CSV table of C-alpha atoms and ligand atoms in Angstrom, one decimal:
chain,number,residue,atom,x,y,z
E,152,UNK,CA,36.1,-44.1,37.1
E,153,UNK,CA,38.7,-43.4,34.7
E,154,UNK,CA,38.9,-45.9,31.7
E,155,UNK,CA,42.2,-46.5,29.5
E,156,UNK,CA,40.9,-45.4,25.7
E,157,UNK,CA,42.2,-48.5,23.5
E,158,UNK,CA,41.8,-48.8,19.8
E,159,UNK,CA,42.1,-52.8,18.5
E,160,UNK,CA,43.1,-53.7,15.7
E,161,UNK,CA,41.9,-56.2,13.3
E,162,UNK,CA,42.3,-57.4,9.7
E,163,UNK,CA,39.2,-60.2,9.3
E,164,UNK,CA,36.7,-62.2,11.7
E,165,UNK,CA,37.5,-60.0,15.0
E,166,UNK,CA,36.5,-62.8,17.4
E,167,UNK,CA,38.7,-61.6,19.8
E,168,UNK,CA,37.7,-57.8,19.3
E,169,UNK,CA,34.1,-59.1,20.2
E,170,UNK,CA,35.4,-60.4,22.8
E,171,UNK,CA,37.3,-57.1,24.2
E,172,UNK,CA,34.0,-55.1,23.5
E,173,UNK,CA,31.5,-57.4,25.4
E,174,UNK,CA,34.1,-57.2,28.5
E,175,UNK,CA,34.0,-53.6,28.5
E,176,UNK,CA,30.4,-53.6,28.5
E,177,UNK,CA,31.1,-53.9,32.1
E,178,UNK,CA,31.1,-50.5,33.7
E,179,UNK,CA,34.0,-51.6,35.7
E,180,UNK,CA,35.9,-53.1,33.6
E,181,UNK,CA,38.9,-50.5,33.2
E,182,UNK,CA,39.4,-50.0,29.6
E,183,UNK,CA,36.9,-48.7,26.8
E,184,UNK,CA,36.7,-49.6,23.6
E,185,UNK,CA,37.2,-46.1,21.5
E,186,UNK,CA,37.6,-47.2,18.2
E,187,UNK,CA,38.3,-50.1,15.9
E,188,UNK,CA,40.3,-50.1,13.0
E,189,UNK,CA,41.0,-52.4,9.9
E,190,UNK,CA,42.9,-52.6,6.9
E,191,UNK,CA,41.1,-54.6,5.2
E,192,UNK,CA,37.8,-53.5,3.8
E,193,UNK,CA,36.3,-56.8,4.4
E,194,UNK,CA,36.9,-57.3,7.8
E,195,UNK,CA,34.1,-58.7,9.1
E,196,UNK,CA,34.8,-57.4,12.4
E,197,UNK,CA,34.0,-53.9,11.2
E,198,UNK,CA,30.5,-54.6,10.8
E,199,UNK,CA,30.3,-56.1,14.4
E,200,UNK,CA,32.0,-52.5,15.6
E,201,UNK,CA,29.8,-50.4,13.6
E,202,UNK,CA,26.2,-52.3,15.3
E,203,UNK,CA,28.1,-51.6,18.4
E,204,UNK,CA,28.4,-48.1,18.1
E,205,UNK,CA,32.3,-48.0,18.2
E,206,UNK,CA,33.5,-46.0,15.7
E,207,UNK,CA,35.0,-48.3,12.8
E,208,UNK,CA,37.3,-47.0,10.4
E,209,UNK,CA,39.1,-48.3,7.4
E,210,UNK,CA,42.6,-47.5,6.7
E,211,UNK,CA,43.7,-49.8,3.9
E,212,UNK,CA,47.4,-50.2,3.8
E,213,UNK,CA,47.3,-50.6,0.0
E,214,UNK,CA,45.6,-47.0,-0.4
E,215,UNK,CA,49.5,-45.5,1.1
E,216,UNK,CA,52.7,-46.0,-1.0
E,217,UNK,CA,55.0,-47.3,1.8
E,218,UNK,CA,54.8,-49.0,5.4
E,219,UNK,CA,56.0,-45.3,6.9
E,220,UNK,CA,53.1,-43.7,4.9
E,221,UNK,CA,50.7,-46.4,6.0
E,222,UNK,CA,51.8,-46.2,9.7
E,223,UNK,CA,51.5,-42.3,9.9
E,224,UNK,CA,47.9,-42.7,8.9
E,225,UNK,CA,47.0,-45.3,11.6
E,226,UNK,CA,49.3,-43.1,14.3
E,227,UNK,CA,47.3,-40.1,13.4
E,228,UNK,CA,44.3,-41.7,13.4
E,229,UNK,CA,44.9,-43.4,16.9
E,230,UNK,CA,46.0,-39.9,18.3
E,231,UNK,CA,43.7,-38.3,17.0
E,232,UNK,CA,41.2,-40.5,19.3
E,233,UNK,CA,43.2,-39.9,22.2
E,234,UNK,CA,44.0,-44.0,22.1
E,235,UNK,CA,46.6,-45.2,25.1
E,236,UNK,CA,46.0,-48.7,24.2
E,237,UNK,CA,46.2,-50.6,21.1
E,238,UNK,CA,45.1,-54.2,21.2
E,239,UNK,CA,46.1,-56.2,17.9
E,240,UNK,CA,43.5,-58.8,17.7
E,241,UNK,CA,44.4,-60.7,14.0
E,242,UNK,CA,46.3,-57.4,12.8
E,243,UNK,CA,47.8,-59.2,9.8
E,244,UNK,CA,50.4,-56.1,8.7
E,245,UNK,CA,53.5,-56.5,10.4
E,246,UNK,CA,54.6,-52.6,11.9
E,247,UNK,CA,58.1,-51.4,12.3
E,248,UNK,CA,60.3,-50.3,15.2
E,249,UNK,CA,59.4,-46.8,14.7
E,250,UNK,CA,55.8,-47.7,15.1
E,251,UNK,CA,55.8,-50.0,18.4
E,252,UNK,CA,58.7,-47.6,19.8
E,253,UNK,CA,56.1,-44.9,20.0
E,254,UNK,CA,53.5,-47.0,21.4
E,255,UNK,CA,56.1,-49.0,23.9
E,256,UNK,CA,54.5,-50.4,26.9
E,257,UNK,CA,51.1,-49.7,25.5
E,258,UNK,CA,50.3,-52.4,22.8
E,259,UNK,CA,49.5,-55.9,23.0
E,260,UNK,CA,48.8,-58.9,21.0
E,261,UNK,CA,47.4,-62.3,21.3
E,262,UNK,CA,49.0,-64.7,19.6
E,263,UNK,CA,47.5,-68.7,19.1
E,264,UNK,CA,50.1,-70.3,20.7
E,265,UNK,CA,52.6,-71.3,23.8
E,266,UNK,CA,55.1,-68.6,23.3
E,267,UNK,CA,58.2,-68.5,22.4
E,268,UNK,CA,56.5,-72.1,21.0
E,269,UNK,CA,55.1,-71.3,17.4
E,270,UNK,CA,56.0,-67.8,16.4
E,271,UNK,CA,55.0,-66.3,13.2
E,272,UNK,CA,51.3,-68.5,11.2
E,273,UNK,CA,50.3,-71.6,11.3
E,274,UNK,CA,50.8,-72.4,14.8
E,275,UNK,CA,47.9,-75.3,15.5
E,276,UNK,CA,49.5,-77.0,12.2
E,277,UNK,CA,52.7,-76.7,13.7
E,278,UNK,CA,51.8,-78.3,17.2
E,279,UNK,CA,49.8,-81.0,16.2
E,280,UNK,CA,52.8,-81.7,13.2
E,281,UNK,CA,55.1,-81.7,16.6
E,282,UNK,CA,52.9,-84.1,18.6
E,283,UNK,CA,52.6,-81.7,21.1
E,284,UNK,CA,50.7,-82.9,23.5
E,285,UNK,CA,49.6,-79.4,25.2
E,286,UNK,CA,49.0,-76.2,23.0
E,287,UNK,CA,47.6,-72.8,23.9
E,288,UNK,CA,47.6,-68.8,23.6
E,289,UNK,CA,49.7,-66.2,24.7
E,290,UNK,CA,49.0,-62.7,25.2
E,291,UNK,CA,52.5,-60.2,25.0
E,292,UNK,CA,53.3,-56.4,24.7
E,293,UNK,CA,54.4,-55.8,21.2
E,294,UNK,CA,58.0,-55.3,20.7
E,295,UNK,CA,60.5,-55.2,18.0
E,296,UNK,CA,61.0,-59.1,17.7
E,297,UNK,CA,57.8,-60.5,15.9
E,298,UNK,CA,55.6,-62.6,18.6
E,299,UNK,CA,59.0,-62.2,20.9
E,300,UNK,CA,57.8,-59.4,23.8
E,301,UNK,CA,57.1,-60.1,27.6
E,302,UNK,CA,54.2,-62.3,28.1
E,303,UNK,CA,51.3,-60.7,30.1
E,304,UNK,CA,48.9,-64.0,30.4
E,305,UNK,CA,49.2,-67.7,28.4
E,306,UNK,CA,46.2,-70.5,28.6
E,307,UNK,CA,46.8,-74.3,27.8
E,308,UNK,CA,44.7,-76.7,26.3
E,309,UNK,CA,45.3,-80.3,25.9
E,310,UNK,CA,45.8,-81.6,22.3
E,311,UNK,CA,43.4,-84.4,22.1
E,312,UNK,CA,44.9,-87.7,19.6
E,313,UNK,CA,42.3,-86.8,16.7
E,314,UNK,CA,42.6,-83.2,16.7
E,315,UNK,CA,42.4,-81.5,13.6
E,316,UNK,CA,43.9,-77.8,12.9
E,317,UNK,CA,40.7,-76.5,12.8
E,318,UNK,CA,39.0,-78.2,16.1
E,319,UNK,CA,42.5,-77.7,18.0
E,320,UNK,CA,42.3,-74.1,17.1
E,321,UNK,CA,38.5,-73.9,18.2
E,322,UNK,CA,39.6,-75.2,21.7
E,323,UNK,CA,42.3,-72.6,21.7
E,324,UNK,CA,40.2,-69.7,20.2
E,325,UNK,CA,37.6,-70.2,23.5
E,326,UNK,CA,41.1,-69.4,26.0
E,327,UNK,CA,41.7,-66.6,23.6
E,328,UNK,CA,39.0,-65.0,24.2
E,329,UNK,CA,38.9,-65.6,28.0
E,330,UNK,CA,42.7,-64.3,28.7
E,331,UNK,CA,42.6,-61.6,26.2
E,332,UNK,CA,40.0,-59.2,27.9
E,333,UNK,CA,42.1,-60.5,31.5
E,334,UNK,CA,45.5,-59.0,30.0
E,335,UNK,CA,43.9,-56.0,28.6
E,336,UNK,CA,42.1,-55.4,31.9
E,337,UNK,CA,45.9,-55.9,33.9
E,338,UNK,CA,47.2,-53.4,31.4
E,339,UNK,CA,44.9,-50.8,31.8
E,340,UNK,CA,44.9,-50.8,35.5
E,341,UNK,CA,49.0,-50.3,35.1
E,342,UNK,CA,47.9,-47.5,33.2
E,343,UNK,CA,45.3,-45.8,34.5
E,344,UNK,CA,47.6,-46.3,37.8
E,345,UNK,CA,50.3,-44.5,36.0
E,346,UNK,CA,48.2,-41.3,36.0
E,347,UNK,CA,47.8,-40.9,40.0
E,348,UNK,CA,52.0,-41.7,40.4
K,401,GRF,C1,43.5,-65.4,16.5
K,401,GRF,O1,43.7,-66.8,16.5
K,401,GRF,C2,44.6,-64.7,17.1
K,401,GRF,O2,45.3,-65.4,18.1
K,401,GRF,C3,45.5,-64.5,15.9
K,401,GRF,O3,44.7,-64.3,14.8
K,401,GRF,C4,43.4,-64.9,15.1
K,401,GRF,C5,42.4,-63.8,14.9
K,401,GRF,O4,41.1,-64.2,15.1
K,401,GRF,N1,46.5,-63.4,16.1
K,401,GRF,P1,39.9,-63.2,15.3
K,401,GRF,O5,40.0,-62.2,14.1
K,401,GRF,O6,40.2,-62.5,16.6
K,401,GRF,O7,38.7,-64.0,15.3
């Protein structure tokens, strides 16, 4: 069976990159994990890739003199794999139109929240300053607009009356990384579909 090649992307813990590479374990499962990249040296994630036997690869965004210089490194790197999906899981650099426009259709992120609830950080801060009273996590196709593109999958949790940031966001992380290898899996399928049209 054909498998969609999908690089993620990460920029520290990679709990949801874990997450992608123990779904794909499955032989089934219709996307493979080709490559996982960082910018951040420290990424923890990295390590996790590395024991894996993904290939891991650094490209620090403070080694390139501009965004566009950065970007070009990570494009060429991704093509250079042969990548069709990219899967920001914690990517913490925000990219530019010229970068998503060449990758439309084909990138997604997950983002900790009820979207279009909570874009940009802090989201379980937010909610709980709100009194919300249900939070969650949305999966989307990266566009333009930041957090703003078509959802693909969203999870709610219950925000409980002594919830914390932290144990809020620990009941959100666990639908995180149940709905994110779901929407990656829906994605590739469209893709791999694409192929035989
Ligand atoms: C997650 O909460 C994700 O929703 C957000 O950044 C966090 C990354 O965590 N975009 P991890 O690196 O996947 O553990």
């Amino acid at each position: 069976m054909r498998r969609a090649r999908t690089a993620v992307l990460i920029s520290g813990r990679g709990s949801n990159m874990m997450a992608l590479v123990n779904a794909a374990r499955e032989a089934a499962y219709p996307a493979e994990i080709v490559c996982v990249v960082s910018n951040k040296a420290d990424a923890r994630g990295l390590e996790f890739a590395a024991a894996n036997g993904i290939p891991a690869r650094l490209i620090d965004h403070k080694a390139y003199a501009t965004r566009d210089a950065f970007e070009a490194a990570l494009d060429a790197c991704l093509r250079a794999m042969k990548v069709e999906v990219i899967a920001l899981a914690g990517f913490m650099r925000v990219l530019t139109a010229g970068f998503i426009s060449s990758w439309d259709g084909r990138m997604i992120n997950i983002h900790p929240s009820l979207l279009p609830a909570y874009k940009g950080l802090h989201t379980h801060e937010r909610a709980l300053a709100d009194g919300a009273k249900v939070h969650g996590c949305s999966v989307h196709l990266v566009t333009p607009e930041l957090d703003g593109g078509p959802i693909l999958l969203q999870a709610e949790v219950p925000v409980l009356a002594d919830d914390t940031p932290e144990t809020l966001g620990a009941r959100v992380l666990e639908q995180e990384h149940r709905i994110y290898p779901q929407a990656l899996s829906l994605l590739a399928t469209r893709i791999i579909s694409e192929d035989k049209t």
